[in-house]
Short mmCIF file of C-alpha atoms and ligand atoms in Angstrom, two decimals:
data_model
loop_
_atom_site.label_atom_id
_atom_site.label_comp_id
_atom_site.label_asym_id
_atom_site.label_seq_id
_atom_site.Cartn_x
_atom_site.Cartn_y
_atom_site.Cartn_z
CA MET A 1 22.85 -0.70 16.02
CA PRO A 2 22.40 2.98 16.70
CA MET A 3 25.10 5.26 15.46
CA ALA A 4 27.59 5.72 18.18
CA ARG A 5 28.55 9.12 17.07
CA ARG A 6 27.12 11.60 14.68
CA VAL A 7 29.75 13.22 12.60
CA LYS A 8 28.50 15.58 9.97
CA GLY A 9 29.29 14.49 6.47
CA GLU A 10 30.91 11.21 7.37
CA LEU A 11 27.94 8.93 7.13
CA SER A 12 27.34 7.58 3.65
CA GLU A 13 24.05 8.20 1.95
CA ALA A 14 23.14 4.50 2.05
CA ASP A 15 23.94 4.15 5.74
CA LEU A 16 21.99 7.27 6.54
CA LEU A 17 18.95 5.96 4.70
CA ASP A 18 19.14 2.61 6.44
CA ALA A 19 19.38 4.32 9.77
CA LEU A 20 16.45 6.59 9.00
CA ARG A 21 14.33 3.64 7.98
CA ARG A 22 15.18 1.89 11.21
CA GLY A 23 13.96 4.99 13.02
CA ASP A 24 17.38 5.83 14.38
CA ARG A 25 16.91 9.25 15.97
CA GLN A 26 20.53 10.24 15.44
CA ALA A 27 19.96 9.77 11.74
CA PHE A 28 17.11 12.27 11.80
CA ALA A 29 19.42 14.80 13.36
CA VAL A 30 22.05 14.10 10.71
CA ALA A 31 19.50 14.61 7.93
CA ILE A 32 18.49 17.94 9.43
CA ASP A 33 22.06 19.16 9.59
CA ARG A 34 22.88 17.87 6.16
CA CYS A 35 19.90 19.29 4.26
CA GLY A 36 18.34 21.88 6.56
CA ASP A 37 20.27 24.95 5.47
CA THR A 38 19.35 24.63 1.83
CA ILE A 39 15.73 23.89 2.67
CA TYR A 40 15.59 27.02 4.77
CA HIS A 41 17.31 29.04 2.06
CA VAL A 42 14.91 27.91 -0.66
CA ALA A 43 11.90 28.67 1.51
CA TYR A 44 13.30 32.01 2.54
CA ARG A 45 14.02 33.13 -1.01
CA LEU A 46 10.62 32.01 -2.23
CA LEU A 47 8.50 33.31 0.60
CA GLY A 48 10.59 36.29 1.57
CA ASN A 49 10.42 36.08 5.34
CA ARG A 50 11.96 34.09 8.15
CA GLU A 51 8.75 33.00 9.89
CA GLU A 52 7.38 31.25 6.86
CA ALA A 53 10.76 29.85 5.96
CA GLU A 54 10.84 28.20 9.35
CA ASP A 55 7.31 26.87 8.87
CA ILE A 56 8.39 25.23 5.64
CA LEU A 57 11.49 23.83 7.30
CA GLN A 58 9.34 22.17 9.95
CA GLU A 59 6.66 20.96 7.55
CA THR A 60 9.26 19.49 5.25
CA PHE A 61 10.89 17.32 7.88
CA LEU A 62 7.59 16.34 9.48
CA GLN A 63 6.21 15.28 6.14
CA ALA A 64 9.40 13.58 4.99
CA PHE A 65 9.94 11.58 8.16
CA GLN A 66 6.34 10.41 8.09
CA HIS A 67 6.65 9.31 4.48
CA LEU A 68 10.09 7.78 4.42
CA LYS A 69 8.59 4.64 2.92
CA ASP A 70 7.77 6.59 -0.20
CA PHE A 71 11.36 7.50 -0.78
CA ARG A 72 12.83 4.88 -3.04
CA GLY A 73 16.33 6.23 -3.18
CA GLU A 74 16.24 7.25 -6.82
CA ALA A 75 17.60 10.65 -5.81
CA ARG A 76 19.81 11.85 -3.00
CA LEU A 77 17.95 12.17 0.27
CA CYS A 78 18.56 15.93 0.32
CA THR A 79 17.26 16.26 -3.23
CA TRP A 80 14.06 14.53 -2.20
CA LEU A 81 13.74 16.83 0.81
CA TYR A 82 14.37 19.93 -1.32
CA ARG A 83 11.63 18.83 -3.66
CA ILE A 84 9.19 18.49 -0.78
CA ALA A 85 10.23 21.87 0.58
CA TYR A 86 9.90 23.51 -2.80
CA ASN A 87 6.42 22.10 -3.30
CA LEU A 88 5.31 23.15 0.15
CA ALA A 89 6.63 26.66 -0.42
CA LEU A 90 4.94 26.81 -3.78
CA MET A 91 1.61 25.71 -2.32
CA ARG A 92 1.84 28.37 0.30
CA LEU A 93 2.69 31.01 -2.27
CA ARG A 94 -0.25 30.01 -4.40
CA ARG A 95 -2.52 30.37 -1.41
CA LYS A 96 -1.10 33.81 -0.72
CA GLU A 97 -1.00 35.20 -4.23
CA PRO A 98 -2.89 32.84 -6.49
CA GLU A 99 -2.73 34.98 -9.59
CA THR A 100 0.95 35.80 -9.63
CA ILE A 101 2.52 32.38 -9.39
CA SER A 102 3.29 30.68 -12.63
CA ILE A 103 6.31 28.52 -12.21
CA ASP A 104 5.43 26.12 -15.01
CA GLN A 105 4.41 28.59 -17.62
CA PRO A 106 6.91 30.14 -19.92
CA ILE A 107 8.09 33.39 -18.52
CA LEU A 108 7.34 36.47 -20.51
CA LEU A 109 10.51 37.77 -21.98
CA GLU A 110 11.65 40.92 -20.39
CA ASN A 111 14.16 41.27 -23.10
CA ASP A 112 15.27 44.52 -21.78
CA GLU A 113 16.80 42.75 -18.80
CA GLU A 114 18.55 40.04 -20.71
CA VAL A 115 20.40 41.85 -23.38
CA PRO A 116 23.27 43.40 -21.48
CA ARG A 117 23.18 47.17 -21.57
CA GLU A 118 25.08 48.44 -18.63
CA LEU A 119 28.74 48.00 -19.47
CA PHE A 120 30.29 49.62 -16.46
CA ASP A 121 33.19 47.37 -15.51
CA TRP A 122 32.95 46.73 -11.80
CA CYS A 123 34.24 43.17 -11.91
CA CYS A 124 37.62 43.90 -10.51
CA LEU A 125 36.98 46.65 -8.03
CA PRO A 126 38.22 45.76 -4.56
CA GLU A 127 35.67 44.03 -2.44
CA GLU A 128 35.67 46.80 0.17
CA GLU A 129 34.40 49.18 -2.48
CA LEU A 130 31.55 46.87 -3.30
CA LEU A 131 30.85 46.13 0.34
CA ARG A 132 30.66 49.77 1.14
CA ALA A 133 27.81 49.94 -1.30
CA GLU A 134 25.58 47.91 1.02
CA LEU A 135 26.30 44.86 -0.99
CA ARG A 136 24.09 42.46 0.88
CA SER A 137 20.91 44.43 0.56
CA VAL A 138 21.71 45.06 -3.07
CA LEU A 139 22.11 41.35 -3.66
CA ASP A 140 18.89 40.58 -1.80
CA GLU A 141 16.90 43.13 -3.68
CA ALA A 142 18.19 42.05 -7.06
CA ILE A 143 17.37 38.40 -6.49
CA ARG A 144 13.96 39.25 -5.08
CA SER A 145 13.15 41.08 -8.28
CA LEU A 146 13.71 37.98 -10.40
CA PRO A 147 10.68 35.99 -11.54
CA MET A 148 10.34 33.05 -9.23
CA SER A 149 11.04 30.47 -11.89
CA LEU A 150 14.45 32.03 -12.51
CA ARG A 151 15.15 32.84 -8.89
CA VAL A 152 14.81 29.28 -7.69
CA VAL A 153 17.09 27.93 -10.41
CA PHE A 154 19.77 30.50 -9.66
CA LEU A 155 19.70 29.85 -5.95
CA LEU A 156 19.86 26.09 -6.26
CA ARG A 157 22.50 26.00 -8.99
CA ASP A 158 24.74 28.95 -8.27
CA MET A 159 24.27 29.66 -4.60
CA GLU A 160 23.72 26.16 -3.30
CA GLY A 161 25.92 24.51 -5.90
CA LEU A 162 23.54 21.70 -6.89
CA SER A 163 23.96 20.00 -10.25
CA THR A 164 21.77 20.71 -13.25
CA GLU A 165 20.26 17.23 -12.96
CA GLU A 166 19.42 17.66 -9.29
CA VAL A 167 17.77 21.00 -9.91
CA ALA A 168 15.77 19.49 -12.75
CA GLN A 169 14.55 16.75 -10.40
CA ILE A 170 13.63 19.18 -7.67
CA LEU A 171 11.68 21.49 -9.93
CA GLY A 172 10.29 18.81 -12.19
CA ILE A 173 11.59 20.46 -15.36
CA SER A 174 14.06 19.40 -18.05
CA THR A 175 17.80 19.95 -17.72
CA ASP A 176 17.64 22.20 -20.78
CA ALA A 177 15.08 24.36 -19.04
CA VAL A 178 17.36 24.56 -16.01
CA LYS A 179 20.24 25.74 -18.19
CA THR A 180 18.16 28.32 -20.02
CA ARG A 181 16.69 29.70 -16.83
CA LEU A 182 20.04 29.81 -15.13
CA HIS A 183 21.53 31.83 -17.96
CA ARG A 184 18.64 34.26 -17.94
CA ALA A 185 18.80 34.62 -14.19
CA ARG A 186 22.52 35.36 -14.30
CA LEU A 187 22.14 38.01 -16.98
CA GLN A 188 19.28 39.70 -15.20
CA LEU A 189 21.16 39.79 -11.93
CA ARG A 190 24.29 41.02 -13.66
CA GLU A 191 22.30 43.80 -15.24
CA ARG A 192 20.81 44.90 -11.95
CA LEU A 193 24.09 44.83 -10.09
CA SER A 194 25.80 46.65 -12.93
CA ARG A 195 23.26 49.42 -12.92
CA TYR A 196 23.60 49.75 -9.23
CA PHE A 197 27.39 49.76 -9.16
CA ALA A 198 27.56 52.08 -12.12
CA GLU A 199 25.51 54.60 -10.23
CA GLU A 200 27.36 54.16 -6.97
CA LEU A 201 30.92 53.69 -8.05
CA ARG A 202 31.45 55.10 -11.52
CA GLY A 203 34.02 57.81 -11.57
CA ARG A 204 35.54 57.07 -8.20
CA MET B 1 25.35 51.77 -28.22
CA PRO B 2 23.61 48.42 -28.23
CA LEU B 3 25.60 45.22 -28.59
CA SER B 4 25.84 43.70 -32.04
CA LYS B 5 23.88 40.57 -32.88
CA ARG B 6 27.13 38.69 -33.01
CA CYS B 7 28.01 39.80 -29.50
CA GLU B 8 24.58 38.81 -28.26
CA GLU B 9 25.11 35.38 -29.73
CA TRP B 10 28.44 34.99 -28.00
CA LEU B 11 27.02 36.21 -24.73
CA GLY B 12 24.31 33.58 -25.07
CA GLN B 13 27.06 31.00 -24.62
CA ILE B 14 28.79 32.37 -21.55
CA SER B 15 26.78 30.36 -19.03
CA LEU B 16 27.61 27.12 -20.79
CA TYR B 17 31.21 28.26 -20.92
CA LEU B 18 31.29 29.09 -17.22
CA ASP B 19 29.75 25.73 -16.40
CA GLY B 20 32.25 23.87 -18.54
CA GLU B 21 29.59 22.68 -20.93
CA LEU B 22 30.60 24.47 -24.08
CA ALA B 23 32.27 22.41 -26.81
CA GLU B 24 36.02 22.75 -26.88
CA HIS B 25 36.29 24.49 -30.26
CA LEU B 26 33.58 26.96 -29.27
CA CYS B 27 35.43 27.72 -26.07
CA ARG B 28 38.48 28.76 -28.06
CA GLU B 29 36.38 30.95 -30.35
CA LEU B 30 34.56 32.54 -27.45
CA GLU B 31 37.84 33.21 -25.68
CA ARG B 32 39.17 34.87 -28.81
CA HIS B 33 36.08 37.03 -29.04
CA LEU B 34 36.34 38.03 -25.40
CA GLU B 35 39.90 39.13 -25.97
CA GLU B 36 38.97 41.24 -28.93
CA CYS B 37 35.68 42.68 -27.75
CA PRO B 38 35.80 44.96 -24.70
CA ASP B 39 32.01 44.98 -24.26
CA CYS B 40 31.67 41.23 -24.13
CA HIS B 41 34.71 41.10 -21.92
CA VAL B 42 32.98 43.34 -19.37
CA VAL B 43 29.74 41.39 -19.52
CA PHE B 44 31.57 38.13 -19.09
CA ASN B 45 33.65 39.32 -16.15
CA THR B 46 30.79 40.98 -14.35
CA THR B 47 28.59 37.93 -14.85
CA ARG B 48 31.24 35.74 -13.31
CA ARG B 49 31.65 38.20 -10.47
CA THR B 50 27.89 38.33 -9.92
CA ILE B 51 27.84 34.60 -9.38
CA GLU B 52 30.83 34.79 -7.03
CA LEU B 53 29.27 37.52 -4.94
CA TYR B 54 26.04 35.59 -4.52
CA ARG B 55 27.90 32.45 -3.64
CA GLN B 56 29.94 34.29 -1.08
CA TYR B 57 27.45 36.68 0.45
CA GLY B 58 23.99 35.58 -0.60
CA ARG B 59 23.56 32.32 1.23
CA VAL B 60 21.11 32.07 4.07
CA SER B 61 21.28 29.19 6.52
CA MET B 62 18.80 28.06 9.11
CA PRO B 63 19.19 30.16 12.23
CA GLY B 64 20.26 28.39 15.41
CA GLU B 65 16.89 28.97 17.07
CA ALA B 66 15.01 27.62 14.07
CA ARG B 67 17.16 24.49 14.19
CA GLU B 68 16.48 24.17 17.89
CA ARG B 69 12.72 24.49 17.47
CA LEU B 70 12.83 21.93 14.70
CA PHE B 71 14.63 19.45 16.92
CA ARG B 72 12.00 20.02 19.60
CA THR B 73 9.12 19.57 17.17
CA LEU B 74 10.59 16.22 16.16
CA ASN B 75 11.30 15.23 19.78
CA LEU B 76 15.00 15.24 19.15
CA GLU B 77 15.89 17.88 21.70
CA ASP B 78 18.20 15.53 23.58
CA LEU B 79 20.38 15.45 20.47
CA LEU B 80 20.74 19.20 20.17
CA ARG B 81 24.04 19.36 22.00
CA ASP B 82 25.56 16.95 19.53
CA GLU B 83 25.90 19.42 16.76
CA SER B 84 29.38 19.07 15.41
CA GLY B 85 31.50 22.11 15.86
CA SER B 86 29.71 23.96 18.62
CA GLY B 87 29.86 21.07 21.08
ZN1 LIG C 301 31.36 41.11 -28.31
#
């Protein structure tokens, strides 16, 4: 029986999967609205532009819906889709810049970035102060400067709110590696924001 | 002045602490250190704030037109109107 009504978030994971496997078109739409934003976000942060992020979004759903049989339900549907999206984005990156992409290799320690140095205390300044400092572009630039292996962990864990286990599944790394990378990403971002705010706001 | 080794060690635990994964007795010790050490206090607070700012302002969602084109690609365009919220 086709779903009478598509209400975001209401359909259980199991029902959604059943419906997808039956080829229920409403279910495809639900899957897009449930997982699409994060897929787009991952692709955008990895590839750095909207056109390619949209390409990945399309490729992900095309590929996933063609290969639904291969999905055995050992992860959440969205997790499986994120993994496909991540791999597609990675493949595209490798094609674009084959020498610079090394997600699996240990990242060279830029120790400099990970031992906190800038101790300007901006934590509790009113948001308007921070916003005045072109916050969004500052945030974008700081995250873009992270090595990809750290960037993707930070965005999935902290921005998208996925669990450590899910992120480990998506990236195909251990949960310990997720935790280590997350910590390093946070400290590097903190350092960059601190330097920026120190320069902009110190002494006001 | 660089942070002491001891401070660096404590700061190495703040992510686990923030994620609720640090052992109870270590939490208490870390909290005590944060109270006593202004430098670590700043690093801790600004780290937490960094995460908050990204959560609040850093997210990017698929643009409406991208969603629309995706629906068309998958021959789902008749379902576009159904999006909850913007009826
Ligand atoms: Zn300290």
